[in-house]
Amino acid sequence: MSELQLQSVTKRFGGVTAVDGVDLTVPQGRFVCLLGPSGCGKTTLLRMIAGLEAPSAGKLVLDGEDITEQPAHMRGFGMVFQSLALFPHLTVAENVAYALAIRGTDKARQRRRVEELLELIQLPDIADRQISQLSGGQRQRVAIARALAVDPRLFLLDEPLSALDAKLREALQVELRLLQRRLGVTTILVTHDQREAMTMADTIVVMDQGRVQQAGSPLEIYCRPANAFVADFIGTSNLLKGTARGGGRVELPGGTLAVPTAPDSGPVTLSIRPENLHLAAAGAGGENRLTGEVVFVRDIGQTVETHVACAGQRLVAVAIVEGEPPFAPGDAVSLELPAAQIAVFPG
Amino acid sequence: MRTGKPRSLAEHAPLIYPALMLLVFFVIPFGIMLAVSFFQRVQGGFYEPSFTLDNYGRFLSAFFGNVLGFSLGLSALAAVICVGLAFPFTYLLTRLARRRQIAWLVFLLSVLSLSEVIVGFAWSTLLSRSAGISNLLVAVGLMAEPVSWSPGFAALLIGMCYLAFPYTVLLLYPSLVRLDRELVEAAMTMGASPLRAFFTVVVGAARNAILSGLILAFVFTLGIYLLPQLLGRPQHWTISVMITDQTIYQSNLPFGAAMAIFLMLVSLALIGLTLLLGRQKAAG
């Protein structure tokens, strides 16, 4: 139940900078997701917060207290590891009670707390089982219960759901979010799965190459990406390389678009979400249109994804369609790119 | 791979080779030894086939009882010391960079190439008064005058642990190197100091490896028969020394065989008991 501040936290391994000057504030009770591709430094950052890795530079401040030098076992955080790290030689109850046993809590209170926690994760009857007797989903929950045993000041999770199948993962995402909201514990979760981040986070921190690319609410990050990396990494985006020609005009290989937010000159990247691209039969008139040829149609039931080749670039449009997909590969189409939905990034 | 029981003779074929090896090199020699243990010794000669329990009967005396008790106790102590030293050593070894680990393992393997005789004489020199370690301690001022530590019980124990140590490390290594490092980190995030995490998590998770290490060191040191003569006094001679003495020097093969079989049965019983205790602890 605490506020964490990172002040230009940096970690170098030999000549490699894994985390590069990260400034971040995690307000009390919030659920923050560190999101990024593998190798972006998110796990290293989490391990520094946990005290398992010492920062090369920078400061960690928890509730105004500098904890940079505090060893991991003095921090009083709860952490769920990617491998879960459940102790194979202990029963479920002994695993959950481990932190209490270390603190010398008496047996009766340990037992009560274990009961409470197993109730919380909806597995009340497994206290005496061995870890090897549990299913993947059960292990997951036990690891979560174990990390919460001593009301941690910070709840840290390192890709905890990555080993589960898609359905179970989504169910647990919702469950974990509800649990966190109920307990009000300040939580930091590392993931490479943007759906997972969008489902759970109050704040998403998008990282790449050791740096924070953007921090904001899921909707903010989705609708107003700060740069081309974020636009591409969060959801899917059509990225178009072009040249600004002034007066809000951007020249693309397939034509010129009106983009009021474009700079006056220089190379730019335009980004537009697949659901904002509108397809029409070739020859349809209107503003901001490009022409192309349908190369692939993916009908996923609820939505139809249409891939269109357009002057050497490939664009994807997604639409909810009832009945048969309106276009087939080989069809010539007209694409509308509404100016309001286009984000412009330099470069 | 199929998992059902093999049915035809052809499916049993892969088992023929190991079965044959086991028969030729284990079952037959053991059978001969078992038979000889019931044979009658011929004074001044060799032995003649018969069926007598005298060899076993002779064993049930206070003298041999003491020797047996001492041997088992010595091996048990050596096993505990050996695992006690080898376990933290191996754990720290697995935390090193891969290249250094390999260098250490190669070094340990090369120690195995030393014979019991060389190790015995080396230690008796190292622990002697004239050229031993105590001279060094005198030189740095820790001791007043050099003393002789060999022969003696401590010298024997050191020698035995020295011989069994590399085997114990090699036995512990595979399970410790596979141990998930996140187990210790998890324990630390839950408030355990590194030392506490080592004892509650690493030792616990590697419990089976520790048990196998104890059994290995116990059985291995039980078979050592030269060191007690090189580093120990006559009262430190183990049952293995007696067996060698009877078999080679007294030419009493039936009595030697009877002692060997008795020793084997006792150690099997002890190992069985250890495993049973280990399993009960794991279950309860």
PDB file of N, CA and C in Angstrom, chain A residues 47 50 52 72-73 77 79 81-89 98-99 101-103 130 146, chain B residues 180 182-183 185-194 196-197 200-201 204-205 207 282-284:
ATOM      1  N   ARG A  47      13.098  -6.680 -11.415  1.00  0.00           N
ATOM      2  CA  ARG A  47      14.024  -7.318 -10.476  1.00  0.00           C
ATOM      3  C   ARG A  47      14.763  -6.279  -9.625  1.00  0.00           C
ATOM      4  N   ALA A  50      12.380  -5.318  -6.974  1.00  0.00           N
ATOM      5  CA  ALA A  50      12.288  -6.369  -5.958  1.00  0.00           C
ATOM      6  C   ALA A  50      13.540  -6.441  -5.094  1.00  0.00           C
ATOM      7  N   LEU A  52      16.388  -7.796  -6.301  1.00  0.00           N
ATOM      8  CA  LEU A  52      17.160  -8.961  -6.729  1.00  0.00           C
ATOM      9  C   LEU A  52      18.305  -8.560  -7.642  1.00  0.00           C
ATOM     10  N   ALA A  72      16.738  -7.511  -0.702  1.00  0.00           N
ATOM     11  CA  ALA A  72      15.415  -8.006  -1.093  1.00  0.00           C
ATOM     12  C   ALA A  72      14.601  -8.502   0.099  1.00  0.00           C
ATOM     13  N   HIS A  73      15.280  -9.205   1.025  1.00  0.00           N
ATOM     14  CA  HIS A  73      14.485  -9.822   2.086  1.00  0.00           C
ATOM     15  C   HIS A  73      14.019  -8.841   3.155  1.00  0.00           C
ATOM     16  N   PHE A  77       8.086  -7.084   0.028  1.00  0.00           N
ATOM     17  CA  PHE A  77       7.259  -7.125  -1.168  1.00  0.00           C
ATOM     18  C   PHE A  77       6.803  -8.558  -1.408  1.00  0.00           C
ATOM     19  N   MET A  79       6.251 -11.308  -4.564  1.00  0.00           N
ATOM     20  CA  MET A  79       6.583 -11.419  -5.986  1.00  0.00           C
ATOM     21  C   MET A  79       6.159 -12.771  -6.529  1.00  0.00           C
ATOM     22  N   PHE A  81       6.951 -15.200  -9.672  1.00  0.00           N
ATOM     23  CA  PHE A  81       7.984 -15.357 -10.686  1.00  0.00           C
ATOM     24  C   PHE A  81       7.426 -16.043 -11.927  1.00  0.00           C
ATOM     25  N   GLN A  82       8.181 -15.865 -13.023  1.00  0.00           N
ATOM     26  CA  GLN A  82       7.747 -16.478 -14.276  1.00  0.00           C
ATOM     27  C   GLN A  82       7.666 -18.006 -14.139  1.00  0.00           C
ATOM     28  N   SER A  83       8.661 -18.582 -13.447  1.00  0.00           N
ATOM     29  CA  SER A  83       8.641 -20.032 -13.242  1.00  0.00           C
ATOM     30  C   SER A  83       7.757 -20.412 -12.053  1.00  0.00           C
ATOM     31  N   LEU A  84       7.145 -19.407 -11.427  1.00  0.00           N
ATOM     32  CA  LEU A  84       6.334 -19.522 -10.206  1.00  0.00           C
ATOM     33  C   LEU A  84       7.197 -19.782  -8.976  1.00  0.00           C
ATOM     34  N   ALA A  85       8.275 -20.608  -9.149  1.00  0.00           N
ATOM     35  CA  ALA A  85       9.208 -20.850  -8.044  1.00  0.00           C
ATOM     36  C   ALA A  85       8.507 -21.357  -6.799  1.00  0.00           C
ATOM     37  N   LEU A  86       7.499 -22.208  -6.972  1.00  0.00           N
ATOM     38  CA  LEU A  86       6.891 -22.853  -5.799  1.00  0.00           C
ATOM     39  C   LEU A  86       7.884 -23.871  -5.264  1.00  0.00           C
ATOM     40  N   PHE A  87       7.964 -23.997  -3.939  1.00  0.00           N
ATOM     41  CA  PHE A  87       8.943 -24.909  -3.354  1.00  0.00           C
ATOM     42  C   PHE A  87       8.455 -26.348  -3.488  1.00  0.00           C
ATOM     43  N   PRO A  88       9.178 -27.173  -4.255  1.00  0.00           N
ATOM     44  CA  PRO A  88       8.661 -28.515  -4.573  1.00  0.00           C
ATOM     45  C   PRO A  88       8.617 -29.434  -3.359  1.00  0.00           C
ATOM     46  N   HIS A  89       9.409 -29.122  -2.318  1.00  0.00           N
ATOM     47  CA  HIS A  89       9.469 -30.035  -1.175  1.00  0.00           C
ATOM     48  C   HIS A  89       8.454 -29.669  -0.096  1.00  0.00           C
ATOM     49  N   TYR A  98       5.062 -19.743   3.947  1.00  0.00           N
ATOM     50  CA  TYR A  98       6.523 -19.600   4.057  1.00  0.00           C
ATOM     51  C   TYR A  98       6.935 -18.247   4.650  1.00  0.00           C
ATOM     52  N   ALA A  99       6.385 -17.172   4.080  1.00  0.00           N
ATOM     53  CA  ALA A  99       6.782 -15.839   4.547  1.00  0.00           C
ATOM     54  C   ALA A  99       6.403 -15.638   6.004  1.00  0.00           C
ATOM     55  N   ALA A 101       6.157 -18.118   8.260  1.00  0.00           N
ATOM     56  CA  ALA A 101       7.045 -18.966   9.054  1.00  0.00           C
ATOM     57  C   ALA A 101       8.389 -18.273   9.246  1.00  0.00           C
ATOM     58  N   ILE A 102       8.884 -17.622   8.190  1.00  0.00           N
ATOM     59  CA  ILE A 102      10.158 -16.900   8.269  1.00  0.00           C
ATOM     60  C   ILE A 102      10.067 -15.791   9.315  1.00  0.00           C
ATOM     61  N   ARG A 103       8.887 -15.180   9.388  1.00  0.00           N
ATOM     62  CA  ARG A 103       8.712 -14.085  10.360  1.00  0.00           C
ATOM     63  C   ARG A 103       8.375 -14.593  11.759  1.00  0.00           C
ATOM     64  N   GLN A 130       0.671 -31.816  -2.446  1.00  0.00           N
ATOM     65  CA  GLN A 130       2.021 -31.513  -2.904  1.00  0.00           C
ATOM     66  C   GLN A 130       1.911 -30.638  -4.153  1.00  0.00           C
ATOM     67  N   ARG A 146       0.706 -17.073  -2.197  1.00  0.00           N
ATOM     68  CA  ARG A 146       1.936 -17.073  -1.415  1.00  0.00           C
ATOM     69  C   ARG A 146       2.541 -15.666  -1.363  1.00  0.00           C
TER      70      ARG A 146
ATOM     71  N   ASP B 180      16.122 -24.522  -9.802  1.00  0.00           N
ATOM     72  CA  ASP B 180      15.652 -23.229 -10.283  1.00  0.00           C
ATOM     73  C   ASP B 180      16.173 -22.112  -9.368  1.00  0.00           C
ATOM     74  N   GLU B 182      15.265 -19.197  -9.234  1.00  0.00           N
ATOM     75  CA  GLU B 182      14.181 -18.352  -8.753  1.00  0.00           C
ATOM     76  C   GLU B 182      13.631 -18.847  -7.409  1.00  0.00           C
ATOM     77  N   LEU B 183      13.916 -20.128  -7.055  1.00  0.00           N
ATOM     78  CA  LEU B 183      13.456 -20.634  -5.756  1.00  0.00           C
ATOM     79  C   LEU B 183      14.075 -19.808  -4.627  1.00  0.00           C
ATOM     80  N   GLU B 185      15.459 -16.821  -4.930  1.00  0.00           N
ATOM     81  CA  GLU B 185      15.006 -15.431  -5.042  1.00  0.00           C
ATOM     82  C   GLU B 185      13.611 -15.268  -4.456  1.00  0.00           C
ATOM     83  N   ALA B 186      12.757 -16.275  -4.722  1.00  0.00           N
ATOM     84  CA  ALA B 186      11.402 -16.217  -4.174  1.00  0.00           C
ATOM     85  C   ALA B 186      11.463 -16.199  -2.653  1.00  0.00           C
ATOM     86  N   ALA B 187      12.319 -17.049  -2.089  1.00  0.00           N
ATOM     87  CA  ALA B 187      12.444 -17.101  -0.631  1.00  0.00           C
ATOM     88  C   ALA B 187      12.918 -15.753  -0.098  1.00  0.00           C
ATOM     89  N   MET B 188      13.830 -15.104  -0.835  1.00  0.00           N
ATOM     90  CA  MET B 188      14.354 -13.815  -0.373  1.00  0.00           C
ATOM     91  C   MET B 188      13.275 -12.729  -0.435  1.00  0.00           C
ATOM     92  N   THR B 189      12.462 -12.732  -1.509  1.00  0.00           N
ATOM     93  CA  THR B 189      11.401 -11.716  -1.566  1.00  0.00           C
ATOM     94  C   THR B 189      10.396 -11.944  -0.434  1.00  0.00           C
ATOM     95  N   MET B 190      10.344 -13.173   0.090  1.00  0.00           N
ATOM     96  CA  MET B 190       9.408 -13.443   1.189  1.00  0.00           C
ATOM     97  C   MET B 190      10.041 -13.221   2.554  1.00  0.00           C
ATOM     98  N   GLY B 191      11.253 -12.649   2.561  1.00  0.00           N
ATOM     99  CA  GLY B 191      11.817 -12.251   3.845  1.00  0.00           C
ATOM    100  C   GLY B 191      12.923 -13.132   4.377  1.00  0.00           C
ATOM    101  N   ALA B 192      13.331 -14.158   3.609  1.00  0.00           N
ATOM    102  CA  ALA B 192      14.398 -15.027   4.086  1.00  0.00           C
ATOM    103  C   ALA B 192      15.746 -14.434   3.705  1.00  0.00           C
ATOM    104  N   SER B 193      16.673 -14.370   4.668  1.00  0.00           N
ATOM    105  CA  SER B 193      18.023 -13.919   4.343  1.00  0.00           C
ATOM    106  C   SER B 193      18.657 -14.974   3.439  1.00  0.00           C
ATOM    107  N   PRO B 194      19.717 -14.612   2.696  1.00  0.00           N
ATOM    108  CA  PRO B 194      20.319 -15.598   1.787  1.00  0.00           C
ATOM    109  C   PRO B 194      20.663 -16.922   2.487  1.00  0.00           C
ATOM    110  N   ARG B 196      19.291 -18.176   5.253  1.00  0.00           N
ATOM    111  CA  ARG B 196      18.037 -18.828   5.628  1.00  0.00           C
ATOM    112  C   ARG B 196      17.409 -19.481   4.395  1.00  0.00           C
ATOM    113  N   ALA B 197      17.470 -18.767   3.263  1.00  0.00           N
ATOM    114  CA  ALA B 197      16.910 -19.311   2.016  1.00  0.00           C
ATOM    115  C   ALA B 197      17.656 -20.573   1.624  1.00  0.00           C
ATOM    116  N   THR B 200      16.419 -23.366   4.086  1.00  0.00           N
ATOM    117  CA  THR B 200      15.017 -23.773   4.006  1.00  0.00           C
ATOM    118  C   THR B 200      14.622 -24.209   2.604  1.00  0.00           C
ATOM    119  N   VAL B 201      15.277 -23.661   1.590  1.00  0.00           N
ATOM    120  CA  VAL B 201      14.819 -23.946   0.231  1.00  0.00           C
ATOM    121  C   VAL B 201      15.774 -24.866  -0.528  1.00  0.00           C
ATOM    122  N   GLY B 204      16.157 -28.178   1.280  1.00  0.00           N
ATOM    123  CA  GLY B 204      14.889 -28.905   1.207  1.00  0.00           C
ATOM    124  C   GLY B 204      14.617 -29.450  -0.190  1.00  0.00           C
ATOM    125  N   ALA B 205      14.796 -28.597  -1.183  1.00  0.00           N
ATOM    126  CA  ALA B 205      14.481 -29.010  -2.550  1.00  0.00           C
ATOM    127  C   ALA B 205      15.455 -30.076  -3.035  1.00  0.00           C
ATOM    128  N   ARG B 207      16.698 -32.456  -1.170  1.00  0.00           N
ATOM    129  CA  ARG B 207      16.714 -33.477  -0.128  1.00  0.00           C
ATOM    130  C   ARG B 207      17.081 -34.866  -0.664  1.00  0.00           C
ATOM    131  N   ALA B 282       9.263 -36.959   3.650  1.00  0.00           N
ATOM    132  CA  ALA B 282       8.731 -36.301   2.453  1.00  0.00           C
ATOM    133  C   ALA B 282       7.210 -36.324   2.466  1.00  0.00           C
ATOM    134  N   ALA B 283       6.635 -37.430   2.971  1.00  0.00           N
ATOM    135  CA  ALA B 283       5.186 -37.556   2.951  1.00  0.00           C
ATOM    136  C   ALA B 283       4.547 -36.755   4.081  1.00  0.00           C
ATOM    137  N   GLY B 284       5.234 -36.702   5.221  1.00  0.00           N
ATOM    138  CA  GLY B 284       4.592 -36.102   6.391  1.00  0.00           C
ATOM    139  C   GLY B 284       4.956 -34.716   6.614  1.00  0.00           C
TER     140      GLY B 284
END
